[in-house]
DNA sequence: GCAAAAGTGTTTTGTGTACACCCATGA
DNA sequence: TCATGGGTGTACACAAAACACTTTTGC
């Protein structure tokens, strides 16, 4: 049914990927990686070299592996990122969801892997989606000589996406907005030390609304989740802002 | 592998249930049915006659069926309830979740259905959970001569549950509380016409806290989601309360 | 001294809560 | 006319929003 090819330079080869002995068929996990940089909320997307469509990192679930573990594992395998804040937010299970923009066929063909036409890899996936939050400033350490390309995209300027991943991202962003937690979002998307203005811009970006400088500061400080540190002198001709860190970090 | 038995009195026989030709293996849906009656939030649970454990209605997913449709279908098959408000809230995927209190073995044995020991029905299920909200006052129309017993239980006095269904119910209740929508909860859990006091008791029950009569009324009315109807004369020696209905009904 | 940006103080507005009072109902 | 429970009005506390002013920084 499956003709294996030499694909050993990859951490997890595609022929292994579709070998069903260990995987739960028709089930996958997807991870949206959110990062924040200069007024923009970004997502980290992957693209196989030979394809024109981008996708969020994800993969299959082993039969003896929990969904949460599968999310963390596939995230690591495809980005080398570890110990991220990961949270499940929705499971996508429409019948047509993998019909559109399904890159599996061309991907397997271009690699000379022949798979039976009615193999489950061509059928509908029930996909449980997670989102991860990471500090954008350490993101350039990603391995970009993987078997795929990775790049950051602004959430409102997504490229051509595989499957229904544009819908997945939209829903993930909705979830992030509705369940906004000052502590979790701030402490995972910002570097360890940050100014009040950076924190404010982060929340303004995610929620897509503006706050008053002074009222925002008062509200955040009243939550008692920040520790005030030294001042940050940038050389500009104005009062130097304090740096802060989250108490739980 | 599977020895069929005559089970034709059931809508969906167990032998069909474990016949894997049409189902996605290792995947299921579960539905928590919430009902409200006299200061108590209840869940509708099912029990096979020969078993000691109760479970929420649920079932398997056809390969050409969406998760949402599967939830609605299994709910109908096992309770004959249709067109309910149904919402997905979480997908449970821990490896040990179906090890504990798994009734499949004894159920199949008692019905003389022999299934291979390593059949997927004995393995871990990835289960997407939904909750439904229904008007308790029409609930007595359920068929109770099904192939199982069904009964209402208070959410804080659950019987011995199959699998991890107690955890599923707890998480569903949490979701309901955190995402409380006055419109959705009220218009699905109450009869068409209701008094302000009934509405208040509903919210007090779900949120497990008390409100002031007058302040609650003001707050609800300010949302402009209710239509005031005629008064309700009960024969008691006090001012008759207005009846209300939701505008979206 | 000046502009720019940060920090803090004060006033106003709005919402939630507590208390009080009046009204309808049937015995 | 009385007890009971429903409806409405008002006062207060607190938080959010709006506005104003002061402080720091480098030129």
Coordinates of C-alpha atoms (C1' of nucleotides) in Angstrom, one line a residue:
Chain A
X1 CA 0.0 0.0 0.0
X2 CA 2.8 2.4 0.9
X3 CA 6.0 2.5 -1.0
X4 CA 8.8 3.8 1.3
X5 CA 11.4 6.1 -0.1
X6 CA 14.6 7.4 1.4
X7 CA 13.8 10.5 3.2
X8 CA 16.2 10.1 6.1
X9 CA 17.3 13.7 6.2
X10 CA 14.0 14.7 7.8
X11 CA 13.3 14.2 11.4
X12 CA 10.0 12.5 10.7
X13 CA 9.8 11.3 7.1
X14 CA 6.7 11.6 5.1
X15 CA 6.6 7.8 4.5
X16 CA 6.7 7.4 8.2
X17 CA 4.1 10.0 8.5
X18 CA 1.5 8.1 6.5
X19 CA 2.5 4.7 7.8
X20 CA -0.6 4.1 9.9
X21 CA 0.8 1.5 12.3
X22 CA 1.2 3.9 15.2
X23 CA -1.1 6.8 14.3
X24 CA -4.8 7.3 15.0
X25 CA -6.3 7.5 11.6
X26 CA -8.2 10.6 10.5
X27 CA -7.1 12.6 13.6
X28 CA -4.6 15.4 13.8
X29 CA -3.5 18.4 15.9
X30 CA -2.7 21.9 14.7
X31 CA -0.8 24.6 16.5
X32 CA -1.1 28.3 15.9
X33 CA 2.0 30.1 17.1
X34 CA 1.3 33.7 18.0
X35 CA 4.1 36.2 18.3
X36 CA 4.1 40.0 18.8
X37 CA 6.3 42.5 17.2
X38 CA 6.0 46.3 16.7
X39 CA 2.2 46.8 16.7
X40 CA 1.6 43.6 14.9
X41 CA 0.2 40.2 16.0
X42 CA 1.9 37.5 13.9
X43 CA 1.6 33.8 13.3
X44 CA 4.4 31.5 12.4
X45 CA 3.6 29.5 9.3
X46 CA 5.3 26.7 7.5
X47 CA 5.6 25.8 3.8
X48 CA 7.0 22.7 2.1
X49 CA 9.5 23.8 -0.5
X50 CA 7.6 22.3 -3.4
X51 CA 4.2 23.6 -2.5
X52 CA 2.6 27.0 -2.8
X53 CA 0.5 26.8 0.3
X54 CA 1.3 27.6 3.9
X55 CA 0.0 25.8 6.9
X56 CA 0.2 26.0 10.7
X57 CA 2.5 23.4 12.3
X58 CA 0.7 20.2 13.1
X59 CA 0.7 16.5 12.7
X60 CA -0.8 13.2 13.6
X61 CA -1.4 11.6 17.0
X62 CA 0.1 8.3 18.2
X63 CA -2.3 5.8 19.5
X64 CA -0.6 5.8 22.9
X65 CA -0.2 9.6 23.1
X66 CA -2.4 12.3 24.5
X67 CA -3.7 15.1 22.4
X68 CA -1.8 17.6 24.5
X69 CA 1.5 15.6 24.1
X70 CA 0.9 15.3 20.3
X71 CA 0.5 19.0 20.0
X72 CA 3.7 19.7 21.9
X73 CA 5.6 17.0 20.0
X74 CA 4.6 18.1 16.5
X75 CA 5.3 21.6 17.4
X76 CA 8.8 20.6 18.5
X77 CA 9.4 18.4 15.5
X78 CA 8.5 21.1 13.0
X79 CA 9.9 24.2 14.7
X80 CA 12.3 23.0 17.5
X81 CA 10.4 25.1 20.0
X82 CA 9.9 23.6 23.4
X83 CA 8.0 24.3 26.6
X84 CA 5.7 26.8 25.0
X85 CA 2.4 27.9 26.5
X86 CA -0.1 25.7 24.7
X87 CA -3.8 25.7 24.9
X88 CA -6.5 23.8 23.1
X89 CA -9.3 25.9 21.8
X90 CA -11.4 24.0 19.2
X91 CA -11.8 20.8 17.2
X92 CA -12.6 21.1 13.5
X93 CA -14.6 18.2 12.1
X94 CA -16.5 19.3 9.0
X95 CA -16.5 16.8 6.2
X96 CA -15.3 19.2 3.5
X97 CA -12.6 20.8 5.5
X98 CA -9.7 18.9 4.0
X99 CA -11.1 18.7 0.5
X100 CA -10.1 22.3 -0.3
X101 CA -6.4 23.1 -0.8
X102 CA -5.3 19.7 0.3
X103 CA -1.5 19.6 -0.4
X104 CA -1.1 15.9 0.5
X105 CA -1.6 14.6 -3.1
X106 CA 1.0 16.8 -4.7
X107 CA 3.4 16.6 -1.8
X108 CA 3.4 12.8 -2.0
X109 CA 3.6 12.8 -5.7
X110 CA 6.5 15.1 -5.9
X111 CA 8.4 12.8 -3.5
X112 CA 7.5 9.6 -5.4
X113 CA 5.6 8.2 -2.6
X114 CA 2.6 6.2 -3.9
X115 CA -0.3 5.8 -1.7
X116 CA -3.6 4.0 -2.3
X117 CA -6.3 6.5 -3.6
X118 CA -8.6 5.7 -0.7
X119 CA -6.0 6.0 2.0
X120 CA -7.1 7.9 5.0
X121 CA -4.5 10.6 4.3
X122 CA -6.7 11.8 1.5
X123 CA -9.8 11.8 3.6
X124 CA -11.3 14.2 6.2
X125 CA -9.3 14.9 9.3
X126 CA -10.7 15.7 12.6
X127 CA -8.3 18.2 13.9
X128 CA -7.9 19.6 17.4
X129 CA -6.4 23.0 17.3
X130 CA -4.1 24.6 19.9
X131 CA -2.5 28.0 20.1
X132 CA 0.9 28.8 21.4
X133 CA 2.3 32.2 22.6
X134 CA 5.9 33.0 22.2
X135 CA 8.3 35.9 22.6
X136 CA 9.0 37.1 19.0
X137 CA 12.4 38.4 19.9
X138 CA 13.8 34.9 20.3
X139 CA 12.1 33.6 17.2
X140 CA 15.0 34.0 14.8
X141 CA 16.7 31.0 16.4
X142 CA 14.3 28.7 14.5
X143 CA 15.9 26.3 12.2
X144 CA 15.1 27.4 8.7
X145 CA 17.0 24.7 7.0
X146 CA 14.3 22.2 7.9
X147 CA 12.4 20.3 5.2
X148 CA 10.2 23.3 5.0
X149 CA 10.3 27.1 5.1
X150 CA 9.0 29.1 8.0
X151 CA 8.0 32.7 8.2
X152 CA 6.0 35.2 10.3
X153 CA 2.8 36.6 8.9
X154 CA 0.6 39.3 10.2
X155 CA -2.8 37.8 11.2
X156 CA -4.6 40.0 8.8
X157 CA -2.4 39.4 5.8
X158 CA -2.2 35.7 5.6
X159 CA -0.8 34.0 2.5
X160 CA -2.5 31.2 0.5
X161 CA -3.3 28.6 3.2
X162 CA -3.6 24.8 3.0
X163 CA -6.8 23.2 4.1
X164 CA -9.0 25.4 6.2
X165 CA -6.1 26.8 8.2
X166 CA -7.2 30.4 7.6
X167 CA -10.5 29.6 9.4
X168 CA -8.5 27.9 12.2
X169 CA -6.4 30.9 12.7
X170 CA -9.4 33.2 12.7
X171 CA -11.1 31.1 15.3
X172 CA -7.9 30.9 17.4
X173 CA -7.6 34.7 17.3
X174 CA -11.2 35.0 18.4
X175 CA -10.6 32.7 21.3
X176 CA -7.5 34.6 22.3
X177 CA -9.5 37.9 22.3
X178 CA -12.5 36.5 24.2
X179 CA -10.5 34.7 26.8
X180 CA -7.8 37.4 27.2
X181 CA -5.8 36.9 30.4
X182 CA -3.5 39.8 31.2
X183 CA -1.0 37.5 32.9
X184 CA -0.8 34.7 30.4
X185 CA -0.8 36.8 27.2
X186 CA 1.7 39.4 28.5
X187 CA 4.1 37.0 30.2
X188 CA 4.3 34.7 27.1
X189 CA 4.3 37.2 24.2
X190 CA 6.7 39.8 25.7
X191 CA 10.4 39.5 26.5
X192 CA 11.2 39.3 30.2
X193 CA 11.6 43.0 30.7
X194 CA 9.3 45.5 28.9
X195 CA 8.0 49.0 29.2
X196 CA 4.4 49.9 30.1
X197 CA 4.0 51.2 26.6
X198 CA 5.0 47.9 25.0
X199 CA 2.5 46.1 27.2
X200 CA -0.2 48.5 26.2
X201 CA 0.6 48.2 22.5
X202 CA 0.3 44.4 22.9
X203 CA -3.2 44.6 24.3
X204 CA -4.2 47.3 21.8
X205 CA -3.0 45.1 19.0
X206 CA -4.8 41.9 20.2
X207 CA -8.0 43.6 21.1
X208 CA -7.9 46.1 18.2
X209 CA -8.8 49.1 20.3
X210 CA -7.1 52.0 21.9
X211 CA -6.7 52.8 25.6
X212 CA -5.7 55.9 27.5
X213 CA -2.1 55.8 28.6
X214 CA -2.7 56.7 32.2
X215 CA -5.9 54.7 32.7
X216 CA -4.2 51.6 31.2
X217 CA -1.2 51.9 33.6
X218 CA -3.5 52.3 36.6
X219 CA -5.5 49.3 35.7
X220 CA -2.6 47.0 35.1
X221 CA -0.7 48.1 38.2
X222 CA -3.8 47.5 40.3
X223 CA -3.8 43.9 39.3
X224 CA -0.5 43.4 41.2
X225 CA 1.0 41.1 38.6
X226 CA 4.0 43.3 37.7
X227 CA 7.2 44.2 39.3
X228 CA 8.8 47.6 38.6
X229 CA 12.4 47.4 37.7
X230 CA 15.1 49.9 36.7
X231 CA 14.5 52.7 34.1
X232 CA 15.2 52.3 30.5
X233 CA 17.4 55.1 29.0
X234 CA 17.1 55.1 25.2
X235 CA 18.9 58.4 24.6
X236 CA 15.8 60.1 23.4
X237 CA 14.9 63.5 24.8
X238 CA 12.2 62.5 27.1
X239 CA 11.5 61.0 30.5
X240 CA 12.8 57.4 30.7
X241 CA 10.2 54.8 31.2
X242 CA 10.4 52.1 33.9
X243 CA 10.9 48.5 32.9
X244 CA 8.6 45.9 34.3
X245 CA 8.5 42.1 34.6
X246 CA 5.8 39.7 35.4
X247 CA 5.9 38.4 39.0
X248 CA 5.1 34.9 37.9
X249 CA 8.2 34.6 35.7
Chain B
X1 CA -13.3 -10.5 13.9
X2 CA -16.8 -9.4 14.9
X3 CA -19.6 -11.9 15.4
X4 CA -22.9 -10.3 14.7
X5 CA -25.9 -11.1 16.9
X6 CA -29.6 -10.3 16.5
X7 CA -30.1 -7.0 18.2
X8 CA -32.8 -5.7 15.9
X9 CA -35.0 -4.2 18.6
X10 CA -32.4 -1.5 19.1
X11 CA -32.3 1.5 16.8
X12 CA -28.6 1.1 16.4
X13 CA -27.4 -2.3 17.5
X14 CA -24.2 -2.8 19.3
X15 CA -22.9 -5.1 16.6
X16 CA -23.4 -2.3 14.1
X17 CA -21.8 0.1 16.6
X18 CA -18.5 -1.8 16.6
X19 CA -18.5 -2.6 13.0
X20 CA -15.8 -0.3 11.8
X21 CA -16.7 0.0 8.1
X22 CA -18.3 3.4 8.5
X23 CA -17.0 4.9 11.6
X24 CA -13.8 6.9 12.3
X25 CA -11.9 4.6 14.7
X26 CA -10.9 6.0 18.1
X27 CA -13.1 9.0 17.8
X28 CA -16.4 9.8 19.5
X29 CA -18.7 12.6 20.5
X30 CA -20.4 13.1 23.9
X31 CA -23.3 15.4 24.7
X32 CA -24.1 16.8 28.1
X33 CA -27.8 17.6 28.3
X34 CA -28.5 20.4 30.8
X35 CA -32.0 20.9 32.1
X36 CA -33.3 23.3 34.8
X37 CA -36.0 22.5 37.3
X38 CA -36.9 24.1 40.6
X39 CA -33.6 25.5 41.8
X40 CA -31.6 22.7 40.4
X41 CA -29.4 22.3 37.3
X42 CA -29.7 18.8 36.0
X43 CA -28.0 16.6 33.5
X44 CA -29.7 13.8 31.6
X45 CA -27.8 10.5 31.9
X46 CA -28.2 7.1 30.3
X47 CA -27.5 3.6 31.6
X48 CA -27.6 0.3 29.9
X49 CA -29.8 -2.1 31.8
X50 CA -27.1 -4.6 32.5
X51 CA -24.5 -2.1 33.7
X52 CA -24.0 -0.2 36.9
X53 CA -22.5 2.9 35.4
X54 CA -24.2 6.0 33.9
X55 CA -22.9 7.9 30.9
X56 CA -23.7 11.0 28.9
X57 CA -25.3 10.3 25.5
X58 CA -22.7 9.9 22.8
X59 CA -21.5 7.8 20.0
X60 CA -19.2 7.3 17.1
X61 CA -18.6 9.5 14.1
X62 CA -19.2 8.3 10.5
X63 CA -16.4 8.9 8.1
X64 CA -18.6 11.1 5.9
X65 CA -20.2 13.0 8.8
X66 CA -19.2 16.2 10.5
X67 CA -18.6 16.3 14.3
X68 CA -21.5 18.6 14.8
X69 CA -23.8 16.3 12.8
X70 CA -22.6 13.3 14.7
X71 CA -23.3 15.0 18.0
X72 CA -26.9 15.8 16.9
X73 CA -27.4 12.4 15.5
X74 CA -26.2 10.4 18.5
X75 CA -28.2 12.6 20.7
X76 CA -31.3 11.9 18.7
X77 CA -30.7 8.2 18.5
X78 CA -30.3 7.8 22.2
X79 CA -32.9 10.3 23.5
X80 CA -35.2 11.2 20.5
X81 CA -34.5 14.8 21.2
X82 CA -34.2 17.0 18.1
X83 CA -33.2 20.6 17.1
X84 CA -31.5 21.3 20.4
X85 CA -29.0 24.1 21.1
X86 CA -25.7 22.2 20.8
X87 CA -22.3 23.7 21.4
X88 CA -18.8 22.1 21.3
X89 CA -16.7 23.0 24.3
X90 CA -13.7 20.6 24.6
X91 CA -12.0 17.6 23.2
X92 CA -10.7 15.0 25.6
X93 CA -7.7 13.0 24.5
X94 CA -5.7 11.7 27.5
X95 CA -4.4 8.2 27.0
X96 CA -5.8 6.8 30.2
X97 CA -9.3 8.4 29.9
X98 CA -11.1 5.2 28.7
X99 CA -9.2 2.8 30.9
X100 CA -11.1 3.6 34.0
X101 CA -14.7 2.4 34.3
X102 CA -14.9 1.3 30.7
X103 CA -18.2 -0.5 30.3
X104 CA -17.5 -1.8 26.8
X105 CA -16.1 -5.2 27.8
X106 CA -18.9 -6.2 30.1
X107 CA -21.5 -4.8 27.8
X108 CA -20.3 -6.8 24.8
X109 CA -19.8 -9.9 26.9
X110 CA -23.3 -9.8 28.4
X111 CA -24.7 -9.6 24.8
X112 CA -22.6 -12.4 23.5
X113 CA -20.8 -10.2 21.1
X114 CA -17.2 -11.3 20.8
X115 CA -14.7 -8.8 19.7
X116 CA -11.0 -9.1 19.2
X117 CA -9.0 -8.1 22.4
X118 CA -7.1 -5.4 20.6
X119 CA -10.1 -4.0 18.8
X120 CA -10.2 -0.2 18.8
X121 CA -13.3 -0.2 20.9
X122 CA -11.2 -1.2 23.9
X123 CA -8.6 1.5 23.3
X124 CA -8.4 5.2 24.0
X125 CA -11.1 7.4 22.5
X126 CA -10.6 11.0 21.5
X127 CA -13.9 12.5 22.4
X128 CA -15.2 15.8 21.4
X129 CA -17.8 17.0 24.0
X130 CA -20.8 19.2 23.3
X131 CA -23.4 20.5 25.7
X132 CA -27.1 20.9 25.0
X133 CA -29.7 23.0 26.7
X134 CA -33.3 22.0 26.9
X135 CA -36.5 23.0 28.6
X136 CA -36.9 20.5 31.4
X137 CA -40.7 20.8 31.3
X138 CA -40.9 18.9 28.1
X139 CA -38.4 16.3 29.1
X140 CA -40.9 13.7 30.3
X141 CA -41.7 12.9 26.7
X142 CA -38.4 10.9 26.4
X143 CA -38.8 7.3 25.4
X144 CA -37.8 5.3 28.5
X145 CA -38.3 2.0 26.9
X146 CA -35.2 2.4 24.9
X147 CA -32.4 -0.1 25.2
X148 CA -31.3 1.9 28.2
X149 CA -32.6 3.8 31.1
X150 CA -32.4 7.6 31.3
X151 CA -32.8 9.9 34.2
X152 CA -32.1 13.4 35.4
X153 CA -29.4 14.0 38.0
X154 CA -28.4 17.1 39.8
X155 CA -25.0 18.3 38.7
X156 CA -23.6 18.0 42.1
X157 CA -25.0 14.6 42.9
X158 CA -23.8 12.4 40.0
X159 CA -24.1 8.7 40.1
X160 CA -21.2 6.3 39.3
X161 CA -20.1 7.3 35.9
X162 CA -18.6 5.5 32.9
X163 CA -15.2 6.5 31.6
X164 CA -14.2 10.1 32.7
X165 CA -17.7 11.4 32.1
X166 CA -17.7 13.0 35.6
X167 CA -14.8 15.1 34.5
X168 CA -16.5 15.9 31.2
X169 CA -19.6 17.2 33.0
X170 CA -17.5 19.3 35.3
X171 CA -15.7 20.9 32.5
X172 CA -18.9 21.4 30.6
X173 CA -20.4 23.2 33.6
X174 CA -17.3 25.3 33.9
X175 CA -17.6 26.3 30.3
X176 CA -21.3 27.1 30.7
X177 CA -20.5 29.4 33.7
X178 CA -17.6 31.2 32.1
X179 CA -19.3 31.8 28.8
X180 CA -22.7 32.5 30.2
X181 CA -24.9 34.3 27.7
X182 CA -28.1 35.6 29.1
X183 CA -29.9 35.1 25.8
X184 CA -28.8 31.6 24.9
X185 CA -29.0 30.1 28.4
X186 CA -32.4 31.6 29.2
X187 CA -34.1 31.0 25.9
X188 CA -33.1 27.4 25.8
X189 CA -33.5 26.3 29.4
X190 CA -36.8 28.0 30.2
X191 CA -40.3 27.4 28.7
X192 CA -41.5 30.0 26.2
X193 CA -43.2 32.2 28.9
X194 CA -41.6 32.7 32.3
X195 CA -41.6 35.1 35.2
X196 CA -38.7 37.3 36.2
X197 CA -38.3 35.2 39.3
X198 CA -37.9 32.0 37.3
X199 CA -35.2 33.7 35.2
X200 CA -33.4 34.9 38.2
X201 CA -33.5 31.5 39.9
X202 CA -32.0 30.0 36.8
X203 CA -29.0 32.3 36.8
X204 CA -28.6 32.0 40.5
X205 CA -28.5 28.2 40.1
X206 CA -26.0 28.1 37.3
X207 CA -23.7 30.7 38.8
X208 CA -24.3 29.5 42.3
X209 CA -24.7 33.0 43.8
X210 CA -27.6 35.2 44.9
X211 CA -28.8 38.4 43.3
X212 CA -31.1 41.2 44.6
X213 CA -34.5 40.9 43.1
X214 CA -34.8 44.5 41.9
X215 CA -31.3 44.9 40.7
X216 CA -31.5 41.7 38.7
X217 CA -34.7 42.9 37.0
X218 CA -33.2 46.2 36.1
X219 CA -30.1 44.6 34.6
X220 CA -31.9 42.1 32.5
X221 CA -34.4 44.6 31.2
X222 CA -31.6 46.9 30.2
X223 CA -30.3 44.2 27.9
X224 CA -33.5 44.6 25.8
X225 CA -33.7 40.9 25.1
X226 CA -37.1 40.4 26.8
X227 CA -40.6 41.1 25.8
X228 CA -43.1 41.8 28.6
X229 CA -46.4 39.8 28.2
X230 CA -49.5 39.5 30.2
X231 CA -49.6 39.0 34.0
X232 CA -49.7 35.6 35.6
X233 CA -52.4 35.1 38.1
X234 CA -51.7 32.1 40.3
X235 CA -54.4 32.6 42.9
X236 CA -52.0 33.6 45.6
X237 CA -52.6 36.7 47.7
X238 CA -50.0 38.9 46.2
X239 CA -49.3 41.1 43.1
X240 CA -49.3 39.1 40.0
X241 CA -45.9 39.0 38.2
X242 CA -45.5 39.7 34.5
X243 CA -44.7 36.9 32.1
X244 CA -41.8 37.4 29.7
X245 CA -40.5 35.8 26.5
X246 CA -37.2 36.2 24.7
X247 CA -37.4 38.4 21.7
X248 CA -35.4 36.0 19.6
X249 CA -37.9 33.2 20.0
Chain C
dG1 C1' 14.5 76.7 28.0
dC2 C1' 12.0 73.6 25.1
dA3 C1' 9.8 69.5 23.1
dA4 C1' 8.7 64.9 23.8
dA5 C1' 7.2 61.2 26.5
dA6 C1' 6.5 59.3 31.2
dG7 C1' 4.3 59.6 35.6
dT8 C1' 0.7 61.1 38.9
dG9 C1' -3.5 63.7 40.6
dT10 C1' -8.3 65.2 40.1
dT11 C1' -12.9 65.3 38.3
dT12 C1' -16.7 63.3 36.0
dT13 C1' -19.4 59.6 34.5
dG14 C1' -21.4 55.2 34.7
dT15 C1' -22.4 50.8 36.8
dG16 C1' -23.5 47.7 40.6
dT17 C1' -25.3 47.4 45.1
dA18 C1' -28.2 48.5 49.1
dC19 C1' -32.3 50.3 51.0
dA20 C1' -36.9 52.2 50.9
dC21 C1' -41.4 52.7 49.3
dC22 C1' -45.6 51.8 46.7
dC23 C1' -48.8 48.6 44.3
dA24 C1' -51.7 44.6 43.3
dT25 C1' -53.8 40.4 45.0
dG26 C1' -56.9 37.3 47.5
dA27 C1' -58.3 35.8 51.9
Chain D
dT1 C1' -57.4 45.6 56.0
dC2 C1' -53.8 42.7 56.2
dA3 C1' -49.9 39.8 54.7
dT4 C1' -47.4 38.6 50.7
dG5 C1' -44.7 39.2 46.9
dG6 C1' -44.0 42.2 42.6
dG7 C1' -42.6 46.7 40.6
dT8 C1' -40.2 51.1 40.8
dG9 C1' -37.4 55.1 42.8
dT10 C1' -33.4 56.8 45.1
dA11 C1' -28.9 57.0 47.5
dC12 C1' -24.4 55.4 47.9
dA13 C1' -19.9 53.2 46.8
dC14 C1' -16.7 52.0 43.6
dA15 C1' -14.4 51.7 39.2
dA16 C1' -13.7 53.4 34.6
dA17 C1' -13.1 57.2 31.7
dA18 C1' -11.7 61.9 30.7
dC19 C1' -9.0 65.7 31.7
dA20 C1' -5.2 68.3 33.7
dC21 C1' -0.8 68.9 35.6
dT22 C1' 4.0 67.7 36.9
dT23 C1' 8.5 65.3 36.0
dT24 C1' 12.3 63.7 33.5
dT25 C1' 15.3 63.5 29.5
dG26 C1' 18.6 65.3 25.8
dC27 C1' 19.4 68.9 22.8

